[in-house]
Short mmCIF file of C-alpha atoms in Angstrom, two decimals:
data_model
loop_
_atom_site.label_atom_id
_atom_site.label_comp_id
_atom_site.label_asym_id
_atom_site.label_seq_id
_atom_site.Cartn_x
_atom_site.Cartn_y
_atom_site.Cartn_z
CA MET A 1 -25.80 79.73 6.85
CA GLU A 2 -23.46 78.85 9.66
CA CYS A 3 -22.22 75.32 9.05
CA LEU A 4 -19.71 73.17 10.88
CA ALA A 5 -17.37 71.50 8.41
CA GLY A 6 -15.34 68.36 9.10
CA PHE A 7 -13.06 67.52 6.20
CA VAL A 8 -9.61 65.91 6.27
CA ILE A 9 -7.42 65.52 3.21
CA LEU A 10 -5.67 62.22 2.53
CA PRO A 11 -3.13 61.55 -0.24
CA THR A 12 -5.71 59.55 -2.18
CA ALA A 13 -9.23 60.46 -3.21
CA ALA A 14 -10.35 59.68 0.31
CA SER A 15 -10.05 61.88 3.34
CA PRO A 16 -11.25 61.92 6.98
CA ILE A 17 -9.28 60.01 9.63
CA MET A 18 -11.39 58.88 12.51
CA ARG A 19 -12.00 56.54 15.37
CA SER A 20 -14.53 54.51 17.40
CA SER A 21 -18.07 53.74 16.24
CA LEU A 22 -21.63 53.87 17.43
CA PHE A 23 -22.57 51.28 14.85
CA CYS A 24 -22.02 47.70 15.87
CA ALA A 25 -23.22 45.26 13.23
CA PRO A 26 -25.17 42.24 14.49
CA LYS A 27 -23.63 38.83 13.86
CA LYS A 28 -26.44 38.04 11.45
CA TYR A 29 -25.09 40.78 9.15
CA ARG A 30 -21.64 39.23 9.11
CA ASN A 31 -23.15 35.90 8.21
CA ALA A 32 -25.23 37.54 5.52
CA VAL A 33 -22.32 39.20 3.75
CA VAL A 34 -22.67 38.68 0.05
CA VAL A 35 -19.36 37.05 -0.82
CA SER A 36 -20.13 36.33 -4.42
CA ALA A 37 -19.86 39.30 -6.72
CA LYS A 38 -22.59 39.32 -9.30
CA LEU A 39 -22.54 42.71 -10.93
CA GLN A 40 -21.32 42.82 -14.51
CA HIS A 41 -19.76 46.27 -14.46
CA ASN A 42 -19.41 48.53 -17.45
CA ASP A 43 -15.70 48.99 -18.12
CA ASP A 44 -16.43 51.96 -20.38
CA ASP A 45 -18.05 54.01 -17.62
CA PRO A 46 -15.42 55.70 -15.40
CA LEU A 47 -18.01 56.67 -12.79
CA PHE A 48 -19.20 53.08 -12.53
CA ARG A 49 -15.63 51.78 -12.30
CA ALA A 50 -14.80 54.22 -9.52
CA ALA A 51 -17.90 53.22 -7.55
CA VAL A 52 -17.10 49.51 -7.96
CA SER A 53 -13.53 50.16 -6.79
CA ARG A 54 -14.80 51.72 -3.56
CA ALA A 55 -17.29 48.90 -3.07
CA SER A 56 -14.41 46.43 -3.46
CA LEU A 57 -12.53 48.16 -0.63
CA ARG A 58 -15.59 47.89 1.62
CA PHE A 59 -15.97 44.24 0.62
CA GLN A 60 -12.36 43.51 1.56
CA GLU A 61 -12.62 45.45 4.83
CA THR A 62 -15.74 43.51 5.81
CA HIS A 63 -13.74 40.27 5.59
CA ARG A 64 -10.80 41.39 7.71
CA PRO A 65 -10.54 39.54 11.06
CA GLU A 66 -11.31 42.77 12.93
CA PRO A 67 -13.05 45.07 10.43
CA LEU A 68 -13.63 48.75 11.10
CA PHE A 69 -17.15 48.28 9.76
CA VAL A 70 -19.28 45.61 8.13
CA ASP A 71 -20.93 46.24 4.76
CA PRO A 72 -23.10 43.18 4.08
CA TYR A 73 -24.04 44.48 0.63
CA ALA A 74 -20.73 45.55 -0.92
CA GLY A 75 -20.17 42.10 -2.42
CA CYS A 76 -23.11 42.41 -4.79
CA PHE A 77 -21.33 45.26 -6.59
CA VAL A 78 -17.86 43.87 -7.17
CA PRO A 79 -16.63 41.69 -10.07
CA LEU A 80 -16.67 37.92 -9.79
CA SER A 81 -12.88 37.89 -9.89
CA VAL A 82 -12.67 39.70 -6.54
CA GLU A 83 -12.30 37.37 -3.57
CA ALA A 84 -12.19 38.15 0.12
CA ASP A 85 -8.56 38.68 1.14
CA MET A 86 -8.12 38.06 4.86
CA LYS A 87 -4.69 39.75 4.68
CA HIS A 88 -6.18 42.89 3.18
CA GLN A 89 -4.37 45.97 4.50
CA LEU A 90 -6.32 48.84 6.01
CA HIS A 91 -7.06 51.47 3.35
CA GLN A 92 -7.46 55.20 3.93
CA TYR A 93 -10.87 55.08 2.27
CA CYS A 94 -11.99 52.62 4.95
CA LEU A 95 -10.79 54.95 7.70
CA ALA A 96 -12.83 57.71 6.09
CA THR A 97 -15.86 55.45 5.80
CA LYS A 98 -15.60 54.52 9.46
CA PHE A 99 -15.41 58.16 10.52
CA ILE A 100 -18.39 59.19 8.42
CA ASP A 101 -20.46 56.24 9.68
CA ASP A 102 -19.75 57.18 13.29
CA LYS A 103 -20.37 60.88 12.83
CA LEU A 104 -23.65 60.34 11.01
CA LEU A 105 -25.03 58.12 13.75
CA THR A 106 -23.70 60.22 16.63
CA THR A 107 -25.24 63.36 15.17
CA THR A 108 -28.61 61.92 14.16
CA ASN A 109 -29.05 60.26 17.55
CA ASN A 110 -28.65 63.67 19.19
CA ILE A 111 -31.35 65.35 17.09
CA ASP A 112 -34.92 65.44 18.37
CA GLY A 113 -37.74 64.80 15.94
CA LEU A 114 -37.09 64.62 12.21
CA LYS A 115 -33.49 63.91 11.20
CA GLN A 116 -32.31 64.95 7.72
CA VAL A 117 -29.26 63.28 6.18
CA VAL A 118 -27.91 64.21 2.75
CA LEU A 119 -25.35 61.80 1.29
CA LEU A 120 -23.27 63.03 -1.67
CA THR A 121 -22.08 59.72 -3.10
CA ASP A 122 -20.88 57.70 -6.07
CA GLY A 123 -24.23 55.89 -6.38
CA MET A 124 -23.19 52.71 -4.51
CA ASP A 125 -23.36 54.02 -0.95
CA THR A 126 -24.99 51.36 1.23
CA ARG A 127 -25.34 53.49 4.37
CA PRO A 128 -29.11 53.91 3.97
CA TYR A 129 -29.39 50.10 4.25
CA ARG A 130 -26.60 49.03 6.59
CA LEU A 131 -26.53 51.70 9.31
CA ASN A 132 -28.77 51.54 12.36
CA TRP A 133 -30.60 54.82 11.75
CA PRO A 134 -32.74 56.30 14.53
CA THR A 135 -36.50 56.63 14.07
CA SER A 136 -37.74 59.47 11.84
CA THR A 137 -34.62 59.78 9.70
CA ILE A 138 -35.07 60.97 6.13
CA ILE A 139 -32.10 60.19 3.88
CA PHE A 140 -31.33 61.82 0.53
CA ASP A 141 -28.71 60.37 -1.82
CA ILE A 142 -27.25 62.76 -4.40
CA SER A 143 -25.32 60.70 -6.95
CA PRO A 144 -24.99 59.87 -10.67
CA GLU A 145 -28.34 58.46 -11.74
CA ARG A 146 -27.01 55.75 -14.07
CA VAL A 147 -24.82 54.29 -11.32
CA PHE A 148 -27.51 54.60 -8.66
CA LYS A 149 -30.13 52.78 -10.75
CA LYS A 150 -27.86 49.78 -11.35
CA ALA A 151 -26.85 49.68 -7.70
CA ALA A 152 -30.44 49.98 -6.47
CA GLN A 153 -31.45 46.98 -8.57
CA LYS A 154 -28.64 44.86 -7.16
CA LEU A 155 -29.52 45.90 -3.61
CA GLU A 156 -33.12 44.93 -4.23
CA ASP A 157 -32.00 41.58 -5.64
CA VAL A 158 -30.10 40.74 -2.44
CA GLY A 159 -32.95 41.85 -0.19
CA ALA A 160 -31.54 45.11 1.18
CA LYS A 161 -34.18 47.15 3.01
CA ILE A 162 -34.42 50.69 4.34
CA PRO A 163 -35.47 50.75 8.03
CA ARG A 164 -39.26 50.99 8.27
CA SER A 165 -39.12 54.13 10.38
CA CYS A 166 -37.01 55.96 7.77
CA LEU A 167 -37.51 57.43 4.30
CA PHE A 168 -35.02 57.34 1.42
CA PHE A 169 -34.94 59.44 -1.75
CA HIS A 170 -32.51 59.72 -4.65
CA VAL A 171 -31.61 62.99 -6.35
CA PRO A 172 -29.63 62.77 -9.63
CA SER A 173 -26.38 64.70 -9.33
CA GLU A 174 -26.65 65.57 -13.03
CA SER A 175 -29.83 67.56 -12.44
CA PRO A 176 -29.61 71.36 -12.73
CA TYR A 177 -32.37 71.54 -10.11
CA ILE A 178 -30.86 69.66 -7.17
CA GLN A 179 -31.97 72.22 -4.61
CA GLN A 180 -35.55 72.29 -5.87
CA THR A 181 -35.67 68.49 -6.10
CA LEU A 182 -34.50 68.08 -2.51
CA CYS A 183 -37.24 70.41 -1.31
CA SER A 184 -39.89 68.70 -3.43
CA LYS A 185 -38.94 65.36 -1.85
CA GLY A 186 -39.36 66.68 1.67
CA PHE A 187 -36.15 68.44 2.68
CA THR A 188 -36.85 71.44 4.89
CA GLY A 189 -34.33 74.14 5.64
CA ASN A 190 -35.76 74.98 9.06
CA ARG A 191 -34.81 71.57 10.47
CA PRO A 192 -31.31 70.33 11.41
CA SER A 193 -29.42 68.46 8.71
CA ILE A 194 -26.13 66.63 8.27
CA TRP A 195 -24.37 66.49 4.90
CA ALA A 196 -21.79 63.79 4.16
CA PHE A 197 -19.53 64.01 1.10
CA GLN A 198 -17.91 60.75 -0.01
CA GLY A 199 -17.55 59.52 -3.57
CA LEU A 200 -19.57 62.14 -5.44
CA PRO A 201 -17.74 62.78 -8.73
CA VAL A 202 -16.42 66.34 -8.59
CA MET A 203 -14.26 67.10 -11.60
CA THR A 204 -13.86 70.87 -11.30
CA LEU A 205 -13.61 73.52 -8.62
CA ALA A 206 -16.74 75.14 -10.04
CA SER A 207 -18.78 71.97 -9.55
CA PHE A 208 -17.60 71.65 -5.94
CA GLU A 209 -18.47 75.29 -5.26
CA GLU A 210 -21.90 74.63 -6.74
CA PHE A 211 -22.54 71.88 -4.19
CA LEU A 212 -21.28 74.12 -1.38
CA SER A 213 -23.77 76.72 -2.56
CA ILE A 214 -26.59 74.18 -2.34
CA VAL A 215 -25.60 73.33 1.23
CA SER A 216 -25.35 77.02 2.09
CA ASN A 217 -28.81 77.74 0.70
CA LEU A 218 -30.56 74.83 2.40
CA ALA A 219 -28.81 74.19 5.71
CA MET A 220 -29.86 76.03 8.84
CA LYS A 221 -27.48 77.40 11.47
CA GLY A 222 -25.55 74.64 13.23
CA CYS A 223 -25.76 72.02 10.48
CA LEU A 224 -22.86 69.64 9.91
CA LEU A 225 -20.92 69.14 6.68
CA LEU A 226 -18.25 66.44 6.64
CA GLY A 227 -16.59 63.92 4.39
CA GLU A 228 -13.74 63.38 1.95
CA LEU A 229 -12.10 65.83 -0.38
CA PRO A 230 -10.23 64.71 -3.51
CA ALA A 231 -6.50 65.39 -3.21
CA TRP A 232 -6.54 67.84 -6.13
CA LEU A 233 -9.24 69.90 -4.42
CA ALA A 234 -7.20 70.19 -1.23
CA GLU A 235 -4.63 72.27 -3.11
CA THR A 236 -7.17 74.94 -4.04
CA GLU A 237 -8.09 77.93 -1.93
CA VAL A 238 -11.60 76.57 -1.42
CA GLY A 239 -10.29 73.20 -0.32
CA ILE A 240 -7.97 74.79 2.22
CA LYS A 241 -10.81 76.87 3.67
CA VAL A 242 -13.16 73.89 3.93
CA ASN A 243 -10.49 71.75 5.57
#
């Protein structure tokens, strides 16, 4: 596989630093932002807490006077105690989110026919619902199943919808058969694909290398791999090569 990688390391668990966007949220989305936080999160689940923390950052960014992006669904994930802070300072995670949003849309809009997008996430990624995907986009979300199921229910409760011209599938990150599951759900290696890494829990170098192996096995020449690398991973030989 010959794959173009676009990773940037930030001091926190977020990474890419980016700029302008193709995605411009309609005013109706801003008005529809779910301000009230209704999800009773499980304090004993570190993966759930981490996902809620990222959702809180997107919630706060959405309510800035001039937000980098608008996530109309982030509010349904965060605790009731979280309120929109109009003085919220720009966070590196939000810069990374902006970059990934832009790159996903720029790339998919330049692909003819079927577009394949693989999101490696924390289970609360709202991109399948909030981005203006082009026709014939198939989106795969690889994330912890227990987090994804709770998030999917909340998104359904607030009326989030996948664009009619697109397909969306979840693949549990805990599965030992991720590659086979992707293919069984329609992923094809002889079509262009873009892989975005943001939020997926990666605790060891071995687990990160395993995901790189999946990308290497499935992605055709000229695919795009981008996203965030945890700070600890940047210090490893693999992290340096990817960056």
